[in-house]
Amino acid sequence: MSKNQSAPNTKTARVPLIAGNWKMNLDHLQAIALVQKLAWSLKDVRHDFGAVEVAVFAPFTDLRSVQTLLAADKLSIRLGAQDVSPHESGAYTGDVAAQFLRKLDVNYVIVGHSERRHGHGESSETVAAKAKAVATHEMVPLICVGETAEDLAEHGAAAVALEQLEASLHLVPQGAEVVLAYEPVWAIGSGEAATTEQAEQVCAALRTRLSELRGEAEAARTRILYGGSVTSQNVAAFLRQPNIDGALVGGASLDSQEFSRIAQFKKHVTGA
Ligand code: PGA
């Protein structure tokens, strides 16, 4: 595989992000219990939050409770939401505005997760509008892209991810921080993660495209995560790749011990 030339390898300057996407799991009481346990686990191992950022993406109904806990206990775990309205405010029954999330000290918002693209028919144009709303309210959109098994067979690994990146990013103001997550749809919740080679190949291609779209400096500082059946057993191998700067973790983020082990990826020397 040809080496990515257009973006210098500044991996060391990018703080890895371990992001736990709880999906539609945990009510607010369970959320408090999990974050407390996670905080203890991370404290036990003296987790260095400056070296590896840890974030939880909670259901809307949990955000206020988790925010209160993080503030009261002065925890360094960052807070994320799983979706947002593209609209500012108004007659959008059931939607949640970016400004409301910002008021809850939300740092990150997932946009374009495949469960929304596919389960709710969200187009990249909608994803772009959501990403813009997040960035406008001084939060960081975590933009998910990735191919289905059919896409993979038909177009190869990177084509759909690159197309989604371009179409999902264009409304975000130049210079605004974004995080990208490459999540092959077939790897999500399947127990079958992508190979590190495929993940690196697509993440490198995303960085090159980002460089074309936004310039080299922005591409070099943008974190690109891998997601899809990440566990403590395979995370280190992904994070060793030059263009993979973290993990978006679904199922394994619901177990505080396991999620804490994933955040300790630098300590495990796995042979995987
Ligand atoms: P998974 O989910 O880790 O359970 O595969 C990842 C995701 O959907 O973000």
CSV table of C-alpha atoms and ligand atoms in Angstrom, one decimal:
chain,number,residue,atom,x,y,z
A,1,MET,CA,0.0,0.0,0.0
A,2,SER,CA,1.3,3.4,-0.9
A,3,LYS,CA,2.2,5.6,2.0
A,4,ASN,CA,0.1,8.6,2.7
A,5,GLN,CA,2.2,11.5,1.5
A,6,SER,CA,-0.1,14.5,1.8
A,7,ALA,CA,-0.4,14.6,5.6
A,8,PRO,CA,2.7,14.4,7.7
A,9,ASN,CA,2.6,11.8,10.4
A,10,THR,CA,2.0,13.9,13.5
A,11,LYS,CA,0.3,11.1,15.4
A,12,THR,CA,2.2,12.0,18.5
A,13,ALA,CA,0.6,15.4,18.6
A,14,ARG,CA,-2.9,13.9,18.5
A,15,VAL,CA,-4.3,12.9,21.9
A,16,PRO,CA,-6.0,9.6,21.5
A,17,LEU,CA,-9.7,9.5,22.3
A,18,ILE,CA,-11.5,6.5,23.7
A,19,ALA,CA,-15.2,7.1,23.2
A,20,GLY,CA,-17.9,4.9,24.7
A,21,ASN,CA,-21.2,4.9,22.7
A,22,TRP,CA,-23.8,3.5,25.1
A,23,LYS,CA,-26.5,3.6,22.4
A,24,MET,CA,-30.0,3.1,23.9
A,25,ASN,CA,-28.7,1.5,27.1
A,26,LEU,CA,-28.6,2.7,30.7
A,27,ASP,CA,-31.3,4.9,32.3
A,28,HIS,CA,-30.0,7.8,34.3
A,29,LEU,CA,-29.5,5.9,37.5
A,30,GLN,CA,-27.6,3.1,35.7
A,31,ALA,CA,-25.6,5.8,34.0
A,32,ILE,CA,-24.5,7.3,37.3
A,33,ALA,CA,-23.5,3.9,38.6
A,34,LEU,CA,-21.5,3.1,35.5
A,35,VAL,CA,-19.6,6.4,35.5
A,36,GLN,CA,-18.8,6.1,39.1
A,37,LYS,CA,-17.4,2.6,38.6
A,38,LEU,CA,-15.5,3.8,35.5
A,39,ALA,CA,-14.0,6.7,37.4
A,40,TRP,CA,-12.8,4.3,40.2
A,41,SER,CA,-11.3,1.9,37.7
A,42,LEU,CA,-9.5,4.7,36.0
A,43,LYS,CA,-8.3,6.1,39.3
A,44,ASP,CA,-7.0,2.7,40.4
A,45,VAL,CA,-4.8,2.6,37.4
A,46,ARG,CA,-3.8,6.3,37.7
A,47,HIS,CA,-5.2,7.0,34.2
A,48,ASP,CA,-3.5,10.0,32.6
A,49,PHE,CA,-6.4,11.9,31.0
A,50,GLY,CA,-3.9,14.3,29.3
A,51,ALA,CA,-2.4,11.3,27.5
A,52,VAL,CA,-5.6,9.5,26.6
A,53,GLU,CA,-9.0,11.2,26.6
A,54,VAL,CA,-12.0,9.2,27.7
A,55,ALA,CA,-15.6,10.2,26.8
A,56,VAL,CA,-19.0,8.6,27.3
A,57,PHE,CA,-21.9,9.2,24.9
A,58,ALA,CA,-25.0,8.9,27.0
A,59,PRO,CA,-28.7,8.9,26.0
A,60,PHE,CA,-30.3,12.4,26.2
A,61,THR,CA,-32.2,11.5,29.4
A,62,ASP,CA,-28.9,10.7,31.2
A,63,LEU,CA,-26.9,13.8,30.3
A,64,ARG,CA,-28.0,16.0,33.1
A,65,SER,CA,-27.2,13.3,35.7
A,66,VAL,CA,-23.8,12.5,34.3
A,67,GLN,CA,-23.0,16.2,33.9
A,68,THR,CA,-23.8,16.7,37.6
A,69,LEU,CA,-21.7,13.8,38.7
A,70,LEU,CA,-18.7,14.8,36.5
A,71,ALA,CA,-18.8,18.3,37.9
A,72,ALA,CA,-19.4,17.3,41.6
A,73,ASP,CA,-16.6,14.8,41.6
A,74,LYS,CA,-14.3,16.8,39.4
A,75,LEU,CA,-13.9,13.9,37.0
A,76,SER,CA,-12.0,14.3,33.8
A,77,ILE,CA,-14.2,12.0,31.7
A,78,ARG,CA,-15.7,14.0,28.9
A,79,LEU,CA,-19.4,14.0,28.0
A,80,GLY,CA,-20.9,13.2,24.7
A,81,ALA,CA,-24.4,13.0,23.1
A,82,GLN,CA,-25.5,10.5,20.5
A,83,ASP,CA,-27.5,12.8,18.2
A,84,VAL,CA,-28.7,16.3,17.8
A,85,SER,CA,-31.3,18.3,15.8
A,86,PRO,CA,-30.0,20.2,12.7
A,87,HIS,CA,-32.3,23.0,13.7
A,88,GLU,CA,-31.7,25.9,16.1
A,89,SER,CA,-35.1,25.7,17.9
A,90,GLY,CA,-38.8,25.7,17.2
A,91,ALA,CA,-41.5,23.3,16.0
A,92,TYR,CA,-39.5,20.0,15.9
A,93,THR,CA,-41.3,17.7,18.2
A,94,GLY,CA,-39.0,15.2,19.8
A,95,ASP,CA,-35.8,16.9,18.6
A,96,VAL,CA,-33.0,18.2,20.9
A,97,ALA,CA,-31.2,21.3,20.0
A,98,ALA,CA,-27.4,21.7,20.0
A,99,GLN,CA,-27.7,24.8,22.3
A,100,PHE,CA,-29.5,22.6,24.9
A,101,LEU,CA,-26.6,20.1,24.8
A,102,ARG,CA,-24.0,22.8,25.2
A,103,LYS,CA,-25.8,24.1,28.3
A,104,LEU,CA,-25.3,20.6,29.8
A,105,ASP,CA,-21.5,20.9,29.2
A,106,VAL,CA,-21.6,18.4,26.4
A,107,ASN,CA,-18.2,18.3,24.6
A,108,TYR,CA,-18.9,15.9,21.7
A,109,VAL,CA,-21.9,14.9,19.7
A,110,ILE,CA,-22.0,11.8,17.4
A,111,VAL,CA,-23.5,12.6,14.0
A,112,GLY,CA,-24.1,10.2,11.2
A,113,HIS,CA,-23.8,7.0,13.2
A,114,SER,CA,-24.8,4.1,10.8
A,115,GLU,CA,-27.7,3.3,13.1
A,116,ARG,CA,-29.1,6.7,12.3
A,117,ARG,CA,-28.1,6.7,8.6
A,118,HIS,CA,-29.7,3.3,8.1
A,119,GLY,CA,-32.3,3.0,10.8
A,120,HIS,CA,-33.6,6.6,10.4
A,121,GLY,CA,-32.8,7.2,6.8
A,122,GLU,CA,-30.4,10.1,7.5
A,123,SER,CA,-28.7,11.5,4.5
A,124,SER,CA,-25.2,12.9,4.6
A,125,GLU,CA,-26.9,16.3,3.9
A,126,THR,CA,-28.7,15.9,7.2
A,127,VAL,CA,-25.5,14.8,8.9
A,128,ALA,CA,-23.7,17.8,7.5
A,129,ALA,CA,-26.4,20.1,9.0
A,130,LYS,CA,-26.2,18.4,12.4
A,131,ALA,CA,-22.4,18.6,12.3
A,132,LYS,CA,-22.7,22.3,11.6
A,133,ALA,CA,-25.2,22.8,14.5
A,134,VAL,CA,-22.7,21.1,16.8
A,135,ALA,CA,-19.7,23.1,15.7
A,136,THR,CA,-21.7,26.4,15.8
A,137,HIS,CA,-22.4,25.8,19.5
A,138,GLU,CA,-18.8,25.2,20.3
A,139,MET,CA,-19.0,21.4,20.6
A,140,VAL,CA,-17.1,18.9,18.6
A,141,PRO,CA,-19.0,16.8,16.0
A,142,LEU,CA,-17.9,13.1,15.9
A,143,ILE,CA,-18.7,12.3,12.3
A,144,CYS,CA,-19.2,8.6,11.6
A,145,VAL,CA,-18.6,7.1,8.2
A,146,GLY,CA,-18.3,3.6,6.9
A,147,GLU,CA,-19.4,1.0,4.4
A,148,THR,CA,-21.9,-1.8,4.5
A,149,ALA,CA,-20.9,-5.4,3.6
A,150,GLU,CA,-22.5,-4.8,0.2
A,151,ASP,CA,-20.6,-1.6,-0.3
A,152,LEU,CA,-17.4,-3.4,0.6
A,153,ALA,CA,-17.9,-6.1,-2.0
A,154,GLU,CA,-19.0,-3.6,-4.6
A,155,HIS,CA,-16.8,-0.6,-4.1
A,156,GLY,CA,-13.9,-1.7,-1.8
A,157,ALA,CA,-13.2,-0.4,1.7
A,158,ALA,CA,-12.7,3.4,1.3
A,159,ALA,CA,-15.1,4.6,-1.4
A,160,VAL,CA,-18.2,5.0,0.7
A,161,ALA,CA,-16.3,6.4,3.7
A,162,LEU,CA,-14.7,9.1,1.6
A,163,GLU,CA,-17.9,10.0,-0.1
A,164,GLN,CA,-19.7,10.3,3.3
A,165,LEU,CA,-16.8,12.4,4.7
A,166,GLU,CA,-17.0,14.9,1.9
A,167,ALA,CA,-20.8,15.1,2.0
A,168,SER,CA,-21.0,15.3,5.8
A,169,LEU,CA,-18.3,17.9,6.4
A,170,HIS,CA,-19.0,20.6,4.0
A,171,LEU,CA,-21.2,22.8,6.2
A,172,VAL,CA,-18.8,22.7,9.1
A,173,PRO,CA,-16.9,26.0,9.3
A,174,GLN,CA,-13.3,25.8,8.2
A,175,GLY,CA,-11.0,25.4,11.3
A,176,ALA,CA,-13.7,24.0,13.6
A,177,GLU,CA,-12.5,20.9,15.4
A,178,VAL,CA,-14.1,17.6,14.2
A,179,VAL,CA,-13.4,14.0,15.1
A,180,LEU,CA,-14.0,11.3,12.5
A,181,ALA,CA,-14.8,7.7,13.1
A,182,TYR,CA,-14.4,5.0,10.5
A,183,GLU,CA,-17.0,2.4,11.4
A,184,PRO,CA,-17.6,-0.4,8.9
A,185,VAL,CA,-21.3,-1.1,9.3
A,186,TRP,CA,-20.7,-4.9,9.1
A,187,ALA,CA,-18.2,-4.7,12.0
A,188,ILE,CA,-20.6,-2.9,14.4
A,189,GLY,CA,-21.9,-5.2,17.1
A,190,SER,CA,-20.9,-8.2,15.1
A,191,GLY,CA,-17.9,-9.4,17.1
A,192,GLU,CA,-16.0,-9.2,13.8
A,193,ALA,CA,-13.8,-6.2,13.8
A,194,ALA,CA,-12.1,-5.0,10.6
A,195,THR,CA,-8.5,-6.0,10.1
A,196,THR,CA,-6.0,-3.4,11.3
A,197,GLU,CA,-4.8,-3.2,7.7
A,198,GLN,CA,-8.2,-2.3,6.4
A,199,ALA,CA,-8.9,0.2,9.2
A,200,GLU,CA,-5.5,1.9,8.7
A,201,GLN,CA,-6.0,2.0,4.9
A,202,VAL,CA,-9.3,3.7,5.2
A,203,CYS,CA,-8.2,6.1,8.0
A,204,ALA,CA,-5.2,7.1,5.9
A,205,ALA,CA,-7.4,7.7,2.9
A,206,LEU,CA,-9.7,9.8,5.1
A,207,ARG,CA,-6.8,11.9,6.3
A,208,THR,CA,-5.6,12.4,2.7
A,209,ARG,CA,-9.1,13.5,1.7
A,210,LEU,CA,-9.4,15.8,4.7
A,211,SER,CA,-6.1,17.4,3.7
A,212,GLU,CA,-7.5,18.0,0.2
A,213,LEU,CA,-10.7,19.5,1.6
A,214,ARG,CA,-9.4,21.4,4.6
A,215,GLY,CA,-5.6,21.7,4.3
A,216,GLU,CA,-2.7,19.8,5.6
A,217,ALA,CA,-2.6,21.4,9.1
A,218,GLU,CA,-6.2,20.5,9.8
A,219,ALA,CA,-5.8,17.0,8.5
A,220,ALA,CA,-2.7,16.5,10.6
A,221,ARG,CA,-4.4,17.6,13.8
A,222,THR,CA,-7.8,15.8,13.3
A,223,ARG,CA,-8.3,12.6,15.2
A,224,ILE,CA,-9.7,9.7,13.3
A,225,LEU,CA,-11.1,6.8,15.3
A,226,TYR,CA,-11.8,3.2,14.4
A,227,GLY,CA,-15.1,1.7,15.6
A,228,GLY,CA,-16.7,-1.7,15.2
A,229,SER,CA,-16.3,-4.6,17.7
A,230,VAL,CA,-13.5,-3.0,19.6
A,231,THR,CA,-12.4,-4.8,22.8
A,232,SER,CA,-9.5,-4.7,25.2
A,233,GLN,CA,-8.1,-7.6,23.2
A,234,ASN,CA,-7.9,-5.8,19.8
A,235,VAL,CA,-7.7,-2.1,20.7
A,236,ALA,CA,-3.9,-1.8,21.0
A,237,ALA,CA,-3.3,-3.2,17.5
A,238,PHE,CA,-5.6,-0.5,16.0
A,239,LEU,CA,-4.1,2.3,18.0
A,240,ARG,CA,-0.6,1.3,16.8
A,241,GLN,CA,-1.5,2.3,13.3
A,242,PRO,CA,-0.2,5.7,12.2
A,243,ASN,CA,-3.6,7.1,11.2
A,244,ILE,CA,-5.8,5.7,14.0
A,245,ASP,CA,-6.1,8.0,16.9
A,246,GLY,CA,-8.7,6.3,19.1
A,247,ALA,CA,-11.7,4.0,19.2
A,248,LEU,CA,-15.5,4.4,19.2
A,249,VAL,CA,-16.6,1.6,21.4
A,250,GLY,CA,-20.2,0.3,21.6
A,251,GLY,CA,-21.0,-2.9,23.5
A,252,ALA,CA,-17.7,-3.0,25.4
A,253,SER,CA,-18.3,0.5,26.8
A,254,LEU,CA,-21.2,-0.8,28.9
A,255,ASP,CA,-18.8,-2.7,31.1
A,256,SER,CA,-16.8,-0.3,33.2
A,257,GLN,CA,-13.8,-2.6,33.8
A,258,GLU,CA,-13.6,-3.5,30.1
A,259,PHE,CA,-13.9,0.1,29.0
A,260,SER,CA,-11.3,1.1,31.5
A,261,ARG,CA,-9.0,-1.6,30.1
A,262,ILE,CA,-9.6,-0.3,26.6
A,263,ALA,CA,-8.5,3.2,27.8
A,264,GLN,CA,-5.3,1.6,29.1
A,265,PHE,CA,-4.4,0.4,25.6
A,266,LYS,CA,-0.9,1.8,25.9
A,267,LYS,CA,-0.2,-0.6,28.7
A,268,HIS,CA,-1.2,-3.8,27.0
A,269,VAL,CA,1.3,-5.3,24.7
A,270,THR,CA,-1.0,-7.6,22.8
A,271,GLY,CA,0.4,-9.7,20.1
A,272,ALA,CA,-2.8,-9.1,18.0
B,1,PGA,P1,-19.7,-2.0,18.8
B,1,PGA,O1,-20.4,-0.6,18.3
B,1,PGA,O2,-18.4,-1.6,19.5
B,1,PGA,O3,-20.7,-2.6,19.7
B,1,PGA,O4,-19.4,-2.8,17.6
B,1,PGA,C1,-19.6,0.4,17.8
B,1,PGA,C2,-20.5,1.6,17.5
B,1,PGA,O5,-21.6,1.4,17.0
B,1,PGA,O6,-20.1,2.8,17.7
